[in-house]
Short mmCIF file of C-alpha atoms and ligand atoms in Angstrom, two decimals:
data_model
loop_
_atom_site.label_atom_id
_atom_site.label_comp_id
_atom_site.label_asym_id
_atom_site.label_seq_id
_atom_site.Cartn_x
_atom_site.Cartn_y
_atom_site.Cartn_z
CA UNK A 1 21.11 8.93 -25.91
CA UNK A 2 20.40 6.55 -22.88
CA UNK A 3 17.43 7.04 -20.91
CA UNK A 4 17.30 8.64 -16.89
CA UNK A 5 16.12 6.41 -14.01
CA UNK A 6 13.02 7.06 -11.59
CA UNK A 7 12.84 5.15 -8.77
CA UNK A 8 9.72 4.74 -6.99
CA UNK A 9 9.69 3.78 -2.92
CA UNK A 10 6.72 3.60 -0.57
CA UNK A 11 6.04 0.83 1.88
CA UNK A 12 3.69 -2.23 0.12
CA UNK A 13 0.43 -0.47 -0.18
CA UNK A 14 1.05 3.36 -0.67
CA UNK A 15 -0.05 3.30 -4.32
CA UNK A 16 2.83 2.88 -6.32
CA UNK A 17 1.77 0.64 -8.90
CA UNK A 18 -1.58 2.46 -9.27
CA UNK A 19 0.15 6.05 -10.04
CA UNK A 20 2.86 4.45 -12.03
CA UNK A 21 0.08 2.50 -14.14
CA UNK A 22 -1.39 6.33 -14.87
CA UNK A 23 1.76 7.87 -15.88
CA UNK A 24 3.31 5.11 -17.72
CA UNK A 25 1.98 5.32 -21.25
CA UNK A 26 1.80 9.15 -21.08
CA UNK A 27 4.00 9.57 -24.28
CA UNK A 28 5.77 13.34 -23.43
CA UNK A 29 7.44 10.97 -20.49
CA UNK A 30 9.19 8.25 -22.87
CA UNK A 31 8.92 5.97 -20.21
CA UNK A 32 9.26 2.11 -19.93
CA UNK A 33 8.52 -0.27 -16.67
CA UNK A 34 11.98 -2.07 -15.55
CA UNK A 35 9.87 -5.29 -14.75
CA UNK A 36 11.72 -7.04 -11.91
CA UNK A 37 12.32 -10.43 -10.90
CA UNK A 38 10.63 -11.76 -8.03
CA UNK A 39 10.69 -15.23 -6.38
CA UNK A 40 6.73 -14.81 -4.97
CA UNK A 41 3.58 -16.26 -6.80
CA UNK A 42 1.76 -13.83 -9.05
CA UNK A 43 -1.30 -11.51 -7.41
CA UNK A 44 -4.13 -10.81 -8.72
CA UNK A 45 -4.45 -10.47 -12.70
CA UNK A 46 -0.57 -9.92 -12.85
CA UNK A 47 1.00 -11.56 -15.77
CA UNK A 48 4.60 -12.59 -16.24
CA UNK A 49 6.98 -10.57 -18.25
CA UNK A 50 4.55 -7.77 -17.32
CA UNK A 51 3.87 -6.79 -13.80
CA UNK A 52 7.25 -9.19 -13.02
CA UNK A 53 9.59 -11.81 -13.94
CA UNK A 54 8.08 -14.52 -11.85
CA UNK A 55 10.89 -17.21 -11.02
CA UNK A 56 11.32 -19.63 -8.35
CA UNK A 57 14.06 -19.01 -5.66
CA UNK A 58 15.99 -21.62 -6.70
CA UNK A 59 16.63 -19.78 -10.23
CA UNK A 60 16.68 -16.56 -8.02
CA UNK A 61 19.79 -17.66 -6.03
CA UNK A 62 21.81 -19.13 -9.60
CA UNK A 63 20.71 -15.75 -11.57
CA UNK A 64 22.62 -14.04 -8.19
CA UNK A 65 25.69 -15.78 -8.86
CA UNK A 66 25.48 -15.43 -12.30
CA UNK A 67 25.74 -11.64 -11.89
CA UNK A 68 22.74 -10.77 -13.77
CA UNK A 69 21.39 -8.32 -11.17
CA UNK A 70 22.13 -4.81 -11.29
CA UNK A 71 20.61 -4.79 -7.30
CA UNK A 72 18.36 -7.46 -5.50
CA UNK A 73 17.24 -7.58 -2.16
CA UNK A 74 15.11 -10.14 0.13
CA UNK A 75 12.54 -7.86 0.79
CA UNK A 76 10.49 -10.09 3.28
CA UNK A 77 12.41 -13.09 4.27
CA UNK A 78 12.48 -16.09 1.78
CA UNK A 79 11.13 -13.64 -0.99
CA UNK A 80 13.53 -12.07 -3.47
CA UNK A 81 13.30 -9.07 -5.98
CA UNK A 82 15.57 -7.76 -7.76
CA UNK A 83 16.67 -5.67 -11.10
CA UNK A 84 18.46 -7.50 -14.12
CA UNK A 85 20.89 -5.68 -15.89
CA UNK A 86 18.99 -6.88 -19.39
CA UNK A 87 16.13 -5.29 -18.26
CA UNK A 88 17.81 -1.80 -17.83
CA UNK A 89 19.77 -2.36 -20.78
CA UNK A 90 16.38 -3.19 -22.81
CA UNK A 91 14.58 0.21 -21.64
CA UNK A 92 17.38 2.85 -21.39
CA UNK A 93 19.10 1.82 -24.48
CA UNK A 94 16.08 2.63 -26.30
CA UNK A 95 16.19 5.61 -25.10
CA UNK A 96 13.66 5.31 -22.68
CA UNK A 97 13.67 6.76 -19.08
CA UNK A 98 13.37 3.49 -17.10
CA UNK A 99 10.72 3.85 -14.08
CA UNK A 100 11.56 1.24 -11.46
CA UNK A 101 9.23 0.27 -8.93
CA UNK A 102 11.75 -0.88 -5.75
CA UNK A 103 11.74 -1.26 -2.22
CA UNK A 104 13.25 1.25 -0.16
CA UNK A 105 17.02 -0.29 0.13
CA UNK A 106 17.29 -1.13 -3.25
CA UNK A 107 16.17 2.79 -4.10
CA UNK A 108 18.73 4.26 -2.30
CA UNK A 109 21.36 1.92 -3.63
CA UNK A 110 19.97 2.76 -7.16
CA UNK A 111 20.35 6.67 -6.72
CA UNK A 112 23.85 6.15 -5.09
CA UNK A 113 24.93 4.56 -8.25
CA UNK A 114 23.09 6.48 -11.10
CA UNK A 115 23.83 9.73 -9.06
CA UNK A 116 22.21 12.69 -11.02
CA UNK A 117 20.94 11.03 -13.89
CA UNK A 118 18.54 8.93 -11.44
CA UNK A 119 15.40 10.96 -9.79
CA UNK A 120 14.00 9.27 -6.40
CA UNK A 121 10.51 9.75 -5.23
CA UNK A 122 9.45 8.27 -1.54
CA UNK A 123 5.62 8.27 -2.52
CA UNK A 124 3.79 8.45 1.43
CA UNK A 125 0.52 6.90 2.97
CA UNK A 126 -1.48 9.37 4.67
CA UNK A 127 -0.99 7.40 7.86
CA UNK A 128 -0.52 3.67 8.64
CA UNK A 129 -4.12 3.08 9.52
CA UNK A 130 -4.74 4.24 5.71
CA UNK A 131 -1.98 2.21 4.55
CA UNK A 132 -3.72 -0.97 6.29
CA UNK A 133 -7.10 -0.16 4.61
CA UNK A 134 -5.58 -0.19 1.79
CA UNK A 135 -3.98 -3.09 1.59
CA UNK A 136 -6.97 -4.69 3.24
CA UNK A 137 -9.18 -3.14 0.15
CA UNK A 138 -6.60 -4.03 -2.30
CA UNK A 139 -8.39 -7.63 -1.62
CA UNK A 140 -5.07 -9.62 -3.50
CA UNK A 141 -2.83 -10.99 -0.19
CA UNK A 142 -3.92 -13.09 2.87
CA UNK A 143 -4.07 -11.67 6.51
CA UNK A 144 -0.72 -12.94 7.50
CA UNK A 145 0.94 -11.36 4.21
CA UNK A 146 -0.84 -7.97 5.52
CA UNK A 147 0.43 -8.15 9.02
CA UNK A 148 4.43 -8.75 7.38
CA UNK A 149 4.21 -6.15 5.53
CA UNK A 150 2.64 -3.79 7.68
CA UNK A 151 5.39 -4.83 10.17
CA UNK A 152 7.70 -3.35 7.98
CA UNK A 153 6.27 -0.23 6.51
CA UNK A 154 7.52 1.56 9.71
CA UNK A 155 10.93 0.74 9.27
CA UNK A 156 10.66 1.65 5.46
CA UNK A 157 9.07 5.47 6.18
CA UNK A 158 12.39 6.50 8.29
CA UNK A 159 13.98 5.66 4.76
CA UNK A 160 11.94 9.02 2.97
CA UNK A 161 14.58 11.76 4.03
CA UNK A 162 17.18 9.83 1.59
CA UNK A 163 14.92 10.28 -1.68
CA UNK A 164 14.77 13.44 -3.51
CA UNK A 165 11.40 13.62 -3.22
CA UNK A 166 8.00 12.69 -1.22
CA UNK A 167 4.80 12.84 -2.37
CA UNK A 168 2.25 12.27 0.02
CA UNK A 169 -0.91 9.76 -1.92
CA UNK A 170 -3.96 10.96 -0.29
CA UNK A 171 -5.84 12.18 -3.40
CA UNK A 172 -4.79 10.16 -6.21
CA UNK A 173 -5.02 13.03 -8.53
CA UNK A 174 -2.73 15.21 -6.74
CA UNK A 175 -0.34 12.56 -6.23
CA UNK A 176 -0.17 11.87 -9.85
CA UNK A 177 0.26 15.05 -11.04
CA UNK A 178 3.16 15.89 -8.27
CA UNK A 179 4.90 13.05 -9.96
CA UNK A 180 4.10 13.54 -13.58
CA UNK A 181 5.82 17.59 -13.16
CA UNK A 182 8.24 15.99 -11.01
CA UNK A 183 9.65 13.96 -13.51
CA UNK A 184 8.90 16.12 -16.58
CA UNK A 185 10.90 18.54 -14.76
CA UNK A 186 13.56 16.02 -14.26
CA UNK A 187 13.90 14.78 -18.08
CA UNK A 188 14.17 18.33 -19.27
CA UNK A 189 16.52 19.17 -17.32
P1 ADP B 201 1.71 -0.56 -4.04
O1 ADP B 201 2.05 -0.75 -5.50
O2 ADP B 201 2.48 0.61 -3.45
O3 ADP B 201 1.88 -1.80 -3.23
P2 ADP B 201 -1.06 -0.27 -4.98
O4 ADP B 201 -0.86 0.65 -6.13
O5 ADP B 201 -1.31 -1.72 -5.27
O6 ADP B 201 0.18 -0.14 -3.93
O7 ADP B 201 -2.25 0.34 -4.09
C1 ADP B 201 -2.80 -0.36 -2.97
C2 ADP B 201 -4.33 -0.22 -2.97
O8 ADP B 201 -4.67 1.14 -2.65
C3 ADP B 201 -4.97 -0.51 -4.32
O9 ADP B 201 -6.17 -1.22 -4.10
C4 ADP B 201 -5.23 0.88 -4.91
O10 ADP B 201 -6.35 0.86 -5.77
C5 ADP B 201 -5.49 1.72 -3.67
N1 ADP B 201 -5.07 3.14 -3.79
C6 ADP B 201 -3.94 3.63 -4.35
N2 ADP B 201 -3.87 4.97 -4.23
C7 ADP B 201 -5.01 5.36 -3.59
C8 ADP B 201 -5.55 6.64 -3.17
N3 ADP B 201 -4.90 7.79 -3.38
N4 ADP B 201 -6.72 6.65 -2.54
C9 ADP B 201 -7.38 5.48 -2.28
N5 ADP B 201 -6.95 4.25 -2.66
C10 ADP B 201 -5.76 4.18 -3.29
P1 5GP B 202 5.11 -6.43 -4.15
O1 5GP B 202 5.24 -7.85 -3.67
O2 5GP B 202 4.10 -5.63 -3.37
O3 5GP B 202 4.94 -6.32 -5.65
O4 5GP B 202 6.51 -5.72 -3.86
C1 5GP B 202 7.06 -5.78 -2.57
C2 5GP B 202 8.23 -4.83 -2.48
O5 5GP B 202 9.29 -5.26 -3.34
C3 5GP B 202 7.90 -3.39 -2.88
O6 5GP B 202 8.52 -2.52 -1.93
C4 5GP B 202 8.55 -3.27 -4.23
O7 5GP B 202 8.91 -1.93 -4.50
C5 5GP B 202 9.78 -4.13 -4.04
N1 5GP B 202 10.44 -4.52 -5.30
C6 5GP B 202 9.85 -4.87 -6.46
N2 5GP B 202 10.77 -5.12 -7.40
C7 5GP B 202 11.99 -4.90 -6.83
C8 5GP B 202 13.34 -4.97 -7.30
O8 5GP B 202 13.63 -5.28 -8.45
N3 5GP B 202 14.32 -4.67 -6.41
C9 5GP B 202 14.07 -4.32 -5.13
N4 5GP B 202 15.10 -4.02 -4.35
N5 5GP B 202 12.81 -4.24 -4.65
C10 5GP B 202 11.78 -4.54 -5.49
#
């Protein structure tokens, strides 16, 4: 049987790769990571093949017209992300329900083509001062990286009325579990 889709949204900073890093290995799920392409440098301790696909954007642009992407998007300007249809193909036809960490376009372009047997969650900062904190705390991207994307994470909360459902991350706890019964809830049914 092929797997279901979750899509995770939230502006850069709301805690989507923290909850999805507690959920991911919880076995009653059957869940694996789509790992994305991107054309930025690696953060922090993330590892290629892992966390991403790190290519440059020259490869970016040839994989585009090669029609490996099931979506892509230049999320800030001059920096690409963006879904390969292998890496679908390797988690779903496992079996797997593929979790897919996106930004907010390429979620509700995901959902319009999966239709029912994809689940969106908008996951929500508290507020945009939090959201800054956080990013600020986070300790892994320079000022001016900050400022872009906290440009944009206005523009990207109007998107949460098009996802099935928001969770709010203000306790991490909470938010977790919200998500863990939300998509339990989902696979069953
Ligand atoms: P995203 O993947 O959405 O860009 P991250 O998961 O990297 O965001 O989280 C951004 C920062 O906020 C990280 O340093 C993370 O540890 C912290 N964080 C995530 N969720 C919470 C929370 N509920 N309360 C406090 N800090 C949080
Ligand atoms: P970051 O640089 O913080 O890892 O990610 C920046 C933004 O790109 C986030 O909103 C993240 O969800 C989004 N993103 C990551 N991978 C993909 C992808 O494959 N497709 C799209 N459309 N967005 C992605």
């Amino acid at each position: 049987m092929q797997g279901k889709i979750i899509i995770l949204s939230a502006p850069s900073g709301s805690g989507k790769s923290t909850i999805i890093k507690q959920i991911i290995d919880d076995e009653a799920l059957h869940l694996g990571f789509s790992v994305s392409a991107t054309s930025r440098a690696p953060r922090g301790q993330e590892k290629d093949g892992v966390d991403y696909y790190f290519i440059s954007d020259e490869e970016f642009l040839r994989r585009i017209d090669a029609g490996d992407f099931v979506e892509w998007e230049e999320v800030y300007a001059g920096t690409h992300y963006g879904t390969l249809a292998s890496e679908v193909e390797r988690v779903t036809g496992s079996g797997r329900n593929l979790i897919m960490d996106i930004d907010v376009k390429g979620g509700v372009n995901v959902k319009k083509r999966y239709g029912s047997r994809a689940l969106s969650i908008f996951i929500m900062p508290p507020s945009l001062e939090v959201l800054s904190e956080r990013l600020h705390g986070r300790g892994t991207d320079s000022e001016e990286v900050i400022a872009r994307r906290l440009a944009k994470a206005e523009y990207e909360l109007s998107f949460a009325p098009h996802y099935d459902l928001t969770v709010v991350n203000d306790d991490l706890d909470a938010a977790v579990r919200k998500v863990r019964r939300a998509i339990t809830e989902f696979i069953a049914g």
